[in-house]
Tab-separated table of N, CA and C in Angstrom:
chain	number	residue	atom	x	y	z
A	1	UNK	N	181.409	116.587	145.577
A	1	UNK	CA	182.391	117.141	146.491
A	1	UNK	C	183.612	116.226	146.530
A	2	UNK	N	184.770	116.808	146.363
A	2	UNK	CA	186.016	116.049	146.362
A	2	UNK	C	186.444	115.729	147.792
A	3	UNK	N	186.964	114.534	147.976
A	3	UNK	CA	187.478	114.129	149.280
A	3	UNK	C	188.972	114.450	149.298
A	4	UNK	N	189.372	115.225	150.291
A	4	UNK	CA	190.798	115.521	150.409
A	4	UNK	C	191.489	114.351	151.106
A	5	UNK	N	192.755	114.219	150.857
A	5	UNK	CA	193.505	113.116	151.463
A	5	UNK	C	193.500	113.205	152.988
A	6	UNK	N	193.449	114.398	153.526
A	6	UNK	CA	193.441	114.562	154.981
A	6	UNK	C	192.218	113.907	155.606
A	7	UNK	N	191.114	113.855	154.878
A	7	UNK	CA	189.891	113.254	155.414
A	7	UNK	C	189.956	111.729	155.455
A	8	UNK	N	190.968	111.149	154.847
A	8	UNK	CA	191.117	109.699	154.837
A	8	UNK	C	191.657	109.154	156.163
A	9	UNK	N	192.166	110.060	157.017
A	9	UNK	CA	192.792	109.639	158.263
A	9	UNK	C	192.010	110.154	159.454
A	10	UNK	N	192.007	109.358	160.537
A	10	UNK	CA	191.251	109.778	161.721
A	10	UNK	C	192.028	110.801	162.540
A	11	UNK	N	191.365	111.379	163.508
A	11	UNK	CA	191.943	112.442	164.330
A	11	UNK	C	193.202	111.970	165.060
A	12	UNK	N	193.176	110.752	165.588
A	12	UNK	CA	194.341	110.223	166.306
A	12	UNK	C	195.546	110.082	165.386
A	13	UNK	N	195.324	109.620	164.187
A	13	UNK	CA	196.418	109.471	163.225
A	13	UNK	C	197.006	110.833	162.858
A	14	UNK	N	196.149	111.812	162.653
A	14	UNK	CA	196.618	113.153	162.311
A	14	UNK	C	197.407	113.771	163.464
A	15	UNK	N	196.892	113.608	164.681
A	15	UNK	CA	197.569	114.196	165.839
A	15	UNK	C	198.911	113.502	166.101
A	16	UNK	N	198.942	112.171	165.975
A	16	UNK	CA	200.193	111.438	166.164
A	16	UNK	C	201.231	111.903	165.141
A	17	UNK	N	200.809	112.115	163.907
A	17	UNK	CA	201.727	112.589	162.867
A	17	UNK	C	202.225	113.999	163.188
A	18	UNK	N	201.348	114.843	163.702
A	18	UNK	CA	201.738	116.202	164.081
A	18	UNK	C	202.790	116.183	165.193
A	19	UNK	N	202.576	115.323	166.182
A	19	UNK	CA	203.539	115.206	167.279
A	19	UNK	C	204.863	114.637	166.782
A	20	UNK	N	204.798	113.625	165.927
A	20	UNK	CA	206.029	113.037	165.399
A	20	UNK	C	206.801	114.045	164.551
A	21	UNK	N	206.080	114.858	163.809
A	21	UNK	CA	206.738	115.896	163.018
A	21	UNK	C	207.453	116.876	163.936
A	22	UNK	N	206.805	117.254	165.037
A	22	UNK	CA	207.420	118.170	166.002
A	22	UNK	C	208.659	117.549	166.639
A	23	UNK	N	208.678	116.237	166.755
A	23	UNK	CA	209.818	115.530	167.352
A	23	UNK	C	210.845	115.103	166.302
A	24	UNK	N	210.595	115.442	165.056
A	24	UNK	CA	211.396	114.940	163.945
A	24	UNK	C	212.737	115.613	163.717
A	25	UNK	N	213.323	116.186	164.741
A	25	UNK	CA	214.653	116.773	164.608
A	25	UNK	C	215.452	116.420	165.861
A	26	UNK	N	216.693	115.999	165.701
A	26	UNK	CA	217.487	115.602	166.875
A	26	UNK	C	217.624	116.711	167.920
A	27	UNK	N	217.654	117.960	167.491
A	27	UNK	CA	217.755	119.062	168.458
A	27	UNK	C	216.502	119.116	169.336
A	28	UNK	N	215.359	118.824	168.779
A	28	UNK	CA	214.118	118.844	169.562
A	28	UNK	C	214.078	117.697	170.557
A	29	UNK	N	214.594	116.553	170.159
A	29	UNK	CA	214.699	115.431	171.094
A	29	UNK	C	215.650	115.820	172.227
A	30	UNK	N	216.776	116.433	171.878
A	30	UNK	CA	217.740	116.865	172.896
A	30	UNK	C	217.105	117.881	173.845
A	31	UNK	N	216.300	118.781	173.318
A	31	UNK	CA	215.636	119.784	174.159
A	31	UNK	C	214.675	119.123	175.135
A	32	UNK	N	213.849	118.204	174.666
A	32	UNK	CA	212.888	117.595	175.600
A	32	UNK	C	213.591	116.674	176.594
A	33	UNK	N	214.697	116.052	176.177
A	33	UNK	CA	215.481	115.262	177.131
A	33	UNK	C	216.063	116.166	178.218
A	34	UNK	N	216.555	117.325	177.815
A	34	UNK	CA	217.111	118.284	178.768
A	34	UNK	C	216.034	118.778	179.733
A	35	UNK	N	214.859	119.083	179.191
A	35	UNK	CA	213.758	119.543	180.041
A	35	UNK	C	213.277	118.444	180.987
A	36	UNK	N	213.367	117.201	180.547
A	36	UNK	CA	212.972	116.080	181.412
A	36	UNK	C	213.956	115.924	182.570
A	37	UNK	N	215.225	116.217	182.318
A	37	UNK	CA	216.245	116.110	183.364
A	37	UNK	C	216.082	117.198	184.428
A	38	UNK	N	215.604	118.359	183.984
A	38	UNK	CA	215.398	119.490	184.893
A	38	UNK	C	213.904	119.722	185.042
A	39	UNK	N	213.500	120.321	186.110
A	39	UNK	CA	212.072	120.588	186.274
A	39	UNK	C	211.639	121.779	185.439
A	40	UNK	N	212.493	122.762	185.295
A	40	UNK	CA	212.240	123.904	184.422
A	40	UNK	C	213.553	124.274	183.767
A	41	UNK	N	213.474	125.084	182.747
A	41	UNK	CA	214.673	125.475	182.038
A	41	UNK	C	214.441	126.828	181.384
A	42	UNK	N	215.434	127.676	181.408
A	42	UNK	CA	215.349	128.966	180.738
A	42	UNK	C	216.033	128.832	179.388
A	43	UNK	N	215.509	129.491	178.396
A	43	UNK	CA	216.016	129.354	177.028
A	43	UNK	C	217.530	129.530	176.954
A	44	UNK	N	218.092	130.482	177.677
A	44	UNK	CA	219.544	130.680	177.667
A	44	UNK	C	220.286	129.450	178.125
A	45	UNK	N	219.753	128.747	179.109
A	45	UNK	CA	220.375	127.511	179.588
A	45	UNK	C	220.379	126.451	178.498
A	46	UNK	N	219.324	126.375	177.738
A	46	UNK	CA	219.240	125.394	176.653
A	46	UNK	C	220.317	125.697	175.614
A	47	UNK	N	220.488	126.954	175.302
A	47	UNK	CA	221.494	127.353	174.319
A	47	UNK	C	222.890	126.972	174.788
A	48	UNK	N	223.130	127.071	176.089
A	48	UNK	CA	224.441	126.698	176.622
A	48	UNK	C	224.674	125.186	176.543
A	49	UNK	N	223.603	124.408	176.563
A	49	UNK	CA	223.713	122.949	176.561
A	49	UNK	C	223.825	122.356	175.155
A	50	UNK	N	223.317	123.065	174.158
A	50	UNK	CA	223.300	122.540	172.795
A	50	UNK	C	224.221	123.353	171.898
A	51	UNK	N	224.824	122.713	170.916
A	51	UNK	CA	225.735	123.433	170.019
A	51	UNK	C	224.978	124.179	168.920
A	52	UNK	N	223.985	124.965	169.329
A	52	UNK	CA	223.140	125.675	168.374
A	52	UNK	C	223.023	127.143	168.754
A	53	UNK	N	222.783	127.983	167.770
A	53	UNK	CA	222.580	129.408	168.002
A	53	UNK	C	221.272	129.638	168.752
A	54	UNK	N	221.199	130.745	169.473
A	54	UNK	CA	219.997	131.113	170.213
A	54	UNK	C	218.766	131.137	169.302
A	55	UNK	N	218.923	131.701	168.102
A	55	UNK	CA	217.777	131.799	167.185
A	55	UNK	C	217.303	130.420	166.743
A	56	UNK	N	218.220	129.494	166.563
A	56	UNK	CA	217.864	128.127	166.170
A	56	UNK	C	217.130	127.421	167.301
A	57	UNK	N	217.650	127.552	168.507
A	57	UNK	CA	216.993	126.958	169.676
A	57	UNK	C	215.583	127.533	169.820
A	58	UNK	N	215.454	128.836	169.627
A	58	UNK	CA	214.143	129.477	169.743
A	58	UNK	C	213.148	128.909	168.738
A	59	UNK	N	213.607	128.641	167.524
A	59	UNK	CA	212.720	128.060	166.507
A	59	UNK	C	212.281	126.653	166.892
A	60	UNK	N	213.192	125.867	167.442
A	60	UNK	CA	212.843	124.517	167.882
A	60	UNK	C	211.873	124.572	169.071
A	61	UNK	N	212.116	125.493	169.994
A	61	UNK	CA	211.198	125.665	171.134
A	61	UNK	C	209.810	126.061	170.652
A	62	UNK	N	209.760	126.928	169.676
A	62	UNK	CA	208.478	127.372	169.110
A	62	UNK	C	207.703	126.187	168.521
A	63	UNK	N	208.388	125.321	167.785
A	63	UNK	CA	207.738	124.154	167.181
A	63	UNK	C	207.230	123.190	168.252
A	64	UNK	N	208.038	122.963	169.292
A	64	UNK	CA	207.622	122.065	170.376
A	64	UNK	C	206.457	122.642	171.160
A	65	UNK	N	206.471	123.945	171.349
A	65	UNK	CA	205.379	124.602	172.075
A	65	UNK	C	204.089	124.560	171.250
A	66	UNK	N	204.200	124.829	169.961
A	66	UNK	CA	203.033	124.800	169.077
A	66	UNK	C	202.373	123.418	169.078
A	67	UNK	N	203.198	122.368	169.162
A	67	UNK	CA	202.673	120.998	169.177
A	67	UNK	C	202.105	120.609	170.538
A	68	UNK	N	202.364	121.430	171.560
A	68	UNK	CA	201.850	121.126	172.893
A	68	UNK	C	202.730	120.194	173.703
A	69	UNK	N	203.984	120.047	173.303
A	69	UNK	CA	204.904	119.154	173.995
A	69	UNK	C	205.584	119.888	175.158
A	70	UNK	N	205.819	121.173	174.970
A	70	UNK	CA	206.383	121.989	176.049
A	70	UNK	C	205.483	123.192	176.280
A	71	UNK	N	205.710	123.869	177.399
A	71	UNK	CA	205.009	125.123	177.673
A	71	UNK	C	206.024	126.102	178.217
A	72	UNK	N	205.684	127.378	178.148
A	72	UNK	CA	206.611	128.394	178.613
A	72	UNK	C	205.882	129.554	179.254
A	73	UNK	N	206.545	130.150	180.230
A	73	UNK	CA	206.020	131.326	180.908
A	73	UNK	C	207.032	132.448	180.798
A	74	UNK	N	206.543	133.649	180.560
A	74	UNK	CA	207.425	134.798	180.471
A	74	UNK	C	207.795	135.229	181.880
A	75	UNK	N	209.092	135.346	182.116
A	75	UNK	CA	209.626	135.755	183.414
A	75	UNK	C	210.569	136.930	183.159
A	76	UNK	N	210.026	138.130	183.167
A	76	UNK	CA	210.824	139.304	182.821
A	76	UNK	C	211.178	139.276	181.348
A	77	UNK	N	212.478	139.311	181.055
A	77	UNK	CA	212.916	139.285	179.654
A	77	UNK	C	213.158	137.871	179.150
A	78	UNK	N	213.004	136.889	180.017
A	78	UNK	CA	213.248	135.495	179.630
A	78	UNK	C	211.942	134.718	179.588
A	79	UNK	N	211.981	133.627	178.858
A	79	UNK	CA	210.863	132.696	178.867
A	79	UNK	C	211.363	131.393	179.456
A	80	UNK	N	210.667	130.911	180.457
A	80	UNK	CA	211.046	129.683	181.139
A	80	UNK	C	210.228	128.541	180.532
A	81	UNK	N	210.912	127.524	180.031
A	81	UNK	CA	210.237	126.399	179.383
A	81	UNK	C	210.294	125.147	180.247
A	82	UNK	N	209.241	124.331	180.134
A	82	UNK	CA	209.217	123.020	180.768
A	82	UNK	C	208.322	122.108	179.930
A	83	UNK	N	208.360	120.823	180.235
A	83	UNK	CA	207.493	119.876	179.537
A	83	UNK	C	206.045	120.171	179.884
A	84	UNK	N	205.166	119.986	178.939
A	84	UNK	CA	203.731	120.147	179.160
A	84	UNK	C	203.174	118.786	179.552
A	85	UNK	N	202.734	118.668	180.794
A	85	UNK	CA	202.266	117.374	181.315
A	85	UNK	C	201.130	116.805	180.470
A	86	UNK	N	200.211	117.657	180.060
A	86	UNK	CA	199.087	117.187	179.244
A	86	UNK	C	199.564	116.712	177.876
A	87	UNK	N	200.514	117.430	177.300
A	87	UNK	CA	201.053	117.036	176.003
A	87	UNK	C	201.793	115.713	176.064
A	88	UNK	N	202.560	115.521	177.137
A	88	UNK	CA	203.294	114.264	177.303
A	88	UNK	C	202.311	113.110	177.520
A	89	UNK	N	201.264	113.350	178.302
A	89	UNK	CA	200.241	112.315	178.527
A	89	UNK	C	199.538	111.970	177.222
A	90	UNK	N	199.288	112.978	176.396
A	90	UNK	CA	198.656	112.738	175.099
A	90	UNK	C	199.565	111.900	174.203
A	91	UNK	N	200.863	112.206	174.213
A	91	UNK	CA	201.812	111.416	173.424
A	91	UNK	C	201.790	109.961	173.864
A	92	UNK	N	201.795	109.746	175.166
A	92	UNK	CA	201.771	108.375	175.682
A	92	UNK	C	200.483	107.676	175.251
A	93	UNK	N	199.371	108.373	175.338
A	93	UNK	CA	198.070	107.800	174.955
A	93	UNK	C	198.042	107.420	173.475
A	94	UNK	N	198.654	108.246	172.640
A	94	UNK	CA	198.653	107.981	171.200
A	94	UNK	C	199.716	106.964	170.788
A	95	UNK	N	200.921	107.090	171.351
A	95	UNK	CA	202.042	106.275	170.881
A	95	UNK	C	202.100	104.889	171.502
A	96	UNK	N	201.667	104.758	172.735
A	96	UNK	CA	201.774	103.458	173.413
A	96	UNK	C	200.986	102.371	172.673
A	97	UNK	N	199.707	102.607	172.343
A	97	UNK	CA	198.981	101.570	171.589
A	97	UNK	C	199.582	101.320	170.205
A	98	UNK	N	200.050	102.376	169.570
A	98	UNK	CA	200.666	102.229	168.253
A	98	UNK	C	201.907	101.348	168.343
A	99	UNK	N	202.765	101.631	169.303
A	99	UNK	CA	203.986	100.831	169.461
A	99	UNK	C	203.669	99.395	169.865
A	100	UNK	N	202.658	99.212	170.696
A	100	UNK	CA	202.245	97.856	171.075
A	100	UNK	C	201.768	97.091	169.849
A	101	UNK	N	200.940	97.748	169.023
A	101	UNK	CA	200.449	97.106	167.804
A	101	UNK	C	201.596	96.783	166.846
A	102	UNK	N	202.535	97.680	166.729
A	102	UNK	CA	203.672	97.447	165.828
A	102	UNK	C	204.539	96.292	166.332
A	103	UNK	N	204.770	96.262	167.632
A	103	UNK	CA	205.573	95.198	168.226
A	103	UNK	C	204.897	93.847	168.030
A	104	UNK	N	203.601	93.804	168.282
A	104	UNK	CA	202.840	92.567	168.111
A	104	UNK	C	202.854	92.126	166.647
A	105	UNK	N	202.666	93.070	165.739
A	105	UNK	CA	202.629	92.751	164.311
A	105	UNK	C	203.960	92.203	163.830
A	106	UNK	N	205.065	92.737	164.317
A	106	UNK	CA	206.365	92.256	163.858
A	106	UNK	C	206.679	90.876	164.417
A	107	UNK	N	206.142	90.567	165.602
A	107	UNK	CA	206.374	89.269	166.187
A	107	UNK	C	205.542	88.200	165.508
A	108	UNK	N	204.343	88.561	165.094
A	108	UNK	CA	203.418	87.578	164.511
A	108	UNK	C	203.532	87.447	163.013
A	109	UNK	N	203.867	88.537	162.320
A	109	UNK	CA	203.811	88.535	160.876
A	109	UNK	C	205.169	88.675	160.208
A	110	UNK	N	206.211	88.515	160.942
A	110	UNK	CA	207.531	88.705	160.361
A	110	UNK	C	207.866	87.536	159.431
A	111	UNK	N	208.472	87.863	158.300
A	111	UNK	CA	208.818	86.809	157.331
A	111	UNK	C	210.132	86.146	157.642
């Protein structure tokens, strides 16, 4: 049986990479920053805040929602988006130790 490359990495590494991929566009960072500033946000409001087309914003929202970073509820013809508390807590759980390890490694092993 062949070992796939995906099996070489643990669940935490795979999930951290998935979250980083979802955050890997400046528009997505801008969206989550905007949602952090407000308690909730309607997609139309996001479009007014960013220099992007509605369809582009919708695609970025879809990627963030799929990753579990944001959540949305349908309110009539609009969808109201906000940060997903569980997703943000998961990011902190995964990224905080990683960043601590990286910071420690650069301080101790820097050439």
